[in-house]
Tab-separated table of C-alpha atoms in Angstrom:
chain	number	residue	atom	x	y	z
A	19	MET	CA	-0.300	0.090	0.211
A	20	ALA	CA	1.224	3.637	-1.055
A	21	SER	CA	1.764	5.634	2.038
A	22	SER	CA	0.391	9.443	2.219
A	23	PRO	CA	2.708	11.854	0.663
A	24	ALA	CA	4.316	14.128	3.655
A	25	PHE	CA	3.181	17.731	4.061
A	26	PRO	CA	4.224	20.544	6.419
A	27	ASP	CA	2.450	20.353	10.067
A	28	ASP	CA	0.075	23.152	9.205
A	29	GLU	CA	-3.841	23.797	8.223
A	30	ASN	CA	-2.916	23.821	4.322
A	31	GLY	CA	-0.806	19.930	5.108
A	32	ASP	CA	-3.625	18.859	6.895
A	33	VAL	CA	-6.103	19.649	4.218
A	34	LEU	CA	-3.890	18.226	1.562
A	35	ARG	CA	-3.162	15.043	3.604
A	36	ARG	CA	-7.066	14.418	4.011
A	37	MET	CA	-7.202	14.518	0.091
A	38	ALA	CA	-4.562	12.317	-0.568
A	39	ALA	CA	-6.287	10.086	2.095
A	40	GLU	CA	-9.392	10.281	0.017
A	41	GLY	CA	-7.526	9.296	-3.222
A	42	VAL	CA	-7.316	12.850	-4.556
A	43	ASP	CA	-5.086	13.172	-7.787
A	44	LEU	CA	-2.546	15.758	-6.064
A	45	LEU	CA	0.078	15.610	-9.201
A	46	SER	CA	-2.356	17.085	-11.610
A	47	PRO	CA	-3.372	20.849	-12.408
A	48	ARG	CA	-6.683	21.441	-10.916
A	49	VAL	CA	-8.893	24.347	-10.206
A	50	VAL	CA	-8.091	25.696	-6.838
A	51	ASP	CA	-10.897	28.356	-5.216
A	52	PHE	CA	-9.796	30.937	-2.744
A	53	GLU	CA	-12.484	32.481	-0.561
A	54	HIS	CA	-12.269	36.108	0.655
A	55	CYS	CA	-14.944	38.313	2.916
A	56	PHE	CA	-15.223	42.223	2.691
A	57	PRO	CA	-17.476	44.307	4.472
A	58	ASP	CA	-18.975	45.885	1.609
A	59	GLU	CA	-19.274	45.744	-2.349
A	60	ASP	CA	-16.909	48.509	-2.989
A	61	SER	CA	-13.965	46.800	-1.088
A	62	ALA	CA	-14.721	43.548	-2.620
A	63	ARG	CA	-14.973	45.384	-6.151
A	64	ARG	CA	-11.317	46.727	-5.486
A	65	PHE	CA	-9.717	43.502	-4.539
A	66	ARG	CA	-11.686	41.682	-7.417
A	67	GLU	CA	-9.559	43.999	-9.761
A	68	ALA	CA	-6.520	43.934	-7.839
A	69	ALA	CA	-6.435	40.032	-7.331
A	70	LEU	CA	-6.844	39.203	-11.331
A	71	SER	CA	-3.040	40.075	-11.547
A	72	GLN	CA	-2.911	36.992	-9.543
A	73	VAL	CA	-5.536	34.452	-10.418
A	74	THR	CA	-7.455	33.680	-13.696
A	75	VAL	CA	-10.766	34.176	-12.395
A	76	ALA	CA	-12.298	36.523	-9.547
A	77	GLU	CA	-15.907	36.370	-8.956
A	78	LEU	CA	-18.124	38.507	-7.025
A	79	ILE	CA	-20.746	37.069	-4.400
A	80	PRO	CA	-23.151	39.052	-3.006
A	81	PRO	CA	-24.189	38.856	0.745
A	82	ASP	CA	-26.121	36.021	1.865
A	83	GLU	CA	-29.414	37.725	3.745
A	84	ASP	CA	-29.875	34.560	5.356
A	85	TYR	CA	-26.821	34.180	7.294
A	86	GLY	CA	-26.324	37.846	7.454
A	87	SER	CA	-22.525	37.593	5.678
A	88	GLY	CA	-20.691	40.550	3.910
A	89	TRP	CA	-19.698	40.101	0.166
A	90	GLU	CA	-17.171	37.722	-0.798
A	91	VAL	CA	-15.094	37.099	-4.034
A	92	GLN	CA	-13.974	33.786	-4.930
A	93	CYS	CA	-10.855	33.693	-6.777
A	94	ARG	CA	-9.830	30.457	-9.248
A	95	GLN	CA	-6.387	29.687	-10.416
A	96	ARG	CA	-5.508	26.456	-12.040
A	97	MET	CA	-2.620	24.526	-10.695
A	98	VAL	CA	-0.777	21.413	-9.416
A	99	PRO	CA	-1.950	21.777	-5.790
A	100	THR	CA	1.189	21.609	-4.026
A	101	HIS	CA	1.678	22.768	-0.358
A	102	ALA	CA	3.916	25.419	-1.739
A	103	ALA	CA	1.849	26.809	-4.497
A	104	ILE	CA	-1.591	26.932	-2.313
A	105	SER	CA	0.307	28.515	0.607
A	106	GLU	CA	2.129	31.037	-1.894
A	107	THR	CA	-1.293	31.912	-3.381
A	108	GLU	CA	-3.107	32.219	-0.204
A	109	LEU	CA	-0.603	34.560	1.271
A	110	ARG	CA	-0.305	36.950	-1.993
A	111	LEU	CA	-4.030	37.123	-2.193
A	112	ALA	CA	-4.386	37.576	1.510
A	113	ALA	CA	-2.126	40.802	1.662
A	114	ILE	CA	-4.290	42.225	-1.189
A	115	ALA	CA	-7.507	41.444	0.315
A	116	GLU	CA	-6.272	43.088	3.818
A	117	ARG	CA	-5.477	46.225	1.646
A	118	PHE	CA	-9.395	46.355	1.005
A	119	GLY	CA	-10.174	45.630	4.320
A	120	GLY	CA	-11.067	41.879	3.671
A	121	HIS	CA	-9.476	38.695	4.924
A	122	SER	CA	-8.862	35.036	3.697
A	123	ASP	CA	-11.762	32.567	4.347
A	124	GLY	CA	-9.859	29.369	3.064
A	125	TRP	CA	-9.683	27.433	-0.231
A	126	GLY	CA	-10.610	24.243	-1.725
A	127	SER	CA	-10.813	22.310	-5.097
A	128	SER	CA	-13.412	19.975	-6.334
A	129	SER	CA	-12.744	16.560	-7.306
A	130	ASN	CA	-14.642	13.601	-9.481
A	131	PRO	CA	-15.623	10.716	-7.645
A	132	ASP	CA	-12.325	9.080	-8.548
A	133	GLY	CA	-10.092	11.756	-7.454
A	134	SER	CA	-9.614	13.360	-10.688
A	135	PRO	CA	-10.012	17.333	-10.824
A	136	ALA	CA	-13.823	18.260	-11.436
A	137	GLU	CA	-13.350	20.598	-14.385
């Protein structure tokens, strides 16, 4: 039986370990979504424009009135989901979000039942 890849002992490493244990293909490029939260539409829009220098897609998501949340921006980037690539992208986007009064709210990636990228 193949052993699970070694990842750093941090939140991103924990997520990648779980993904590997579930059979997710971490060697193939896939779309990774990076979520960011903002208090208002203007700050979300300004972040979106700035983030497009780092990612291929940045989508505005209006507040969900049922949950009372603020504006969100989902940034999408196709990449091989290595710990380094995800961590570096997260740090770059978080620094941009902070300039506009926002914060990072995690990342994720969808997979098909066989672990291949869902796209």
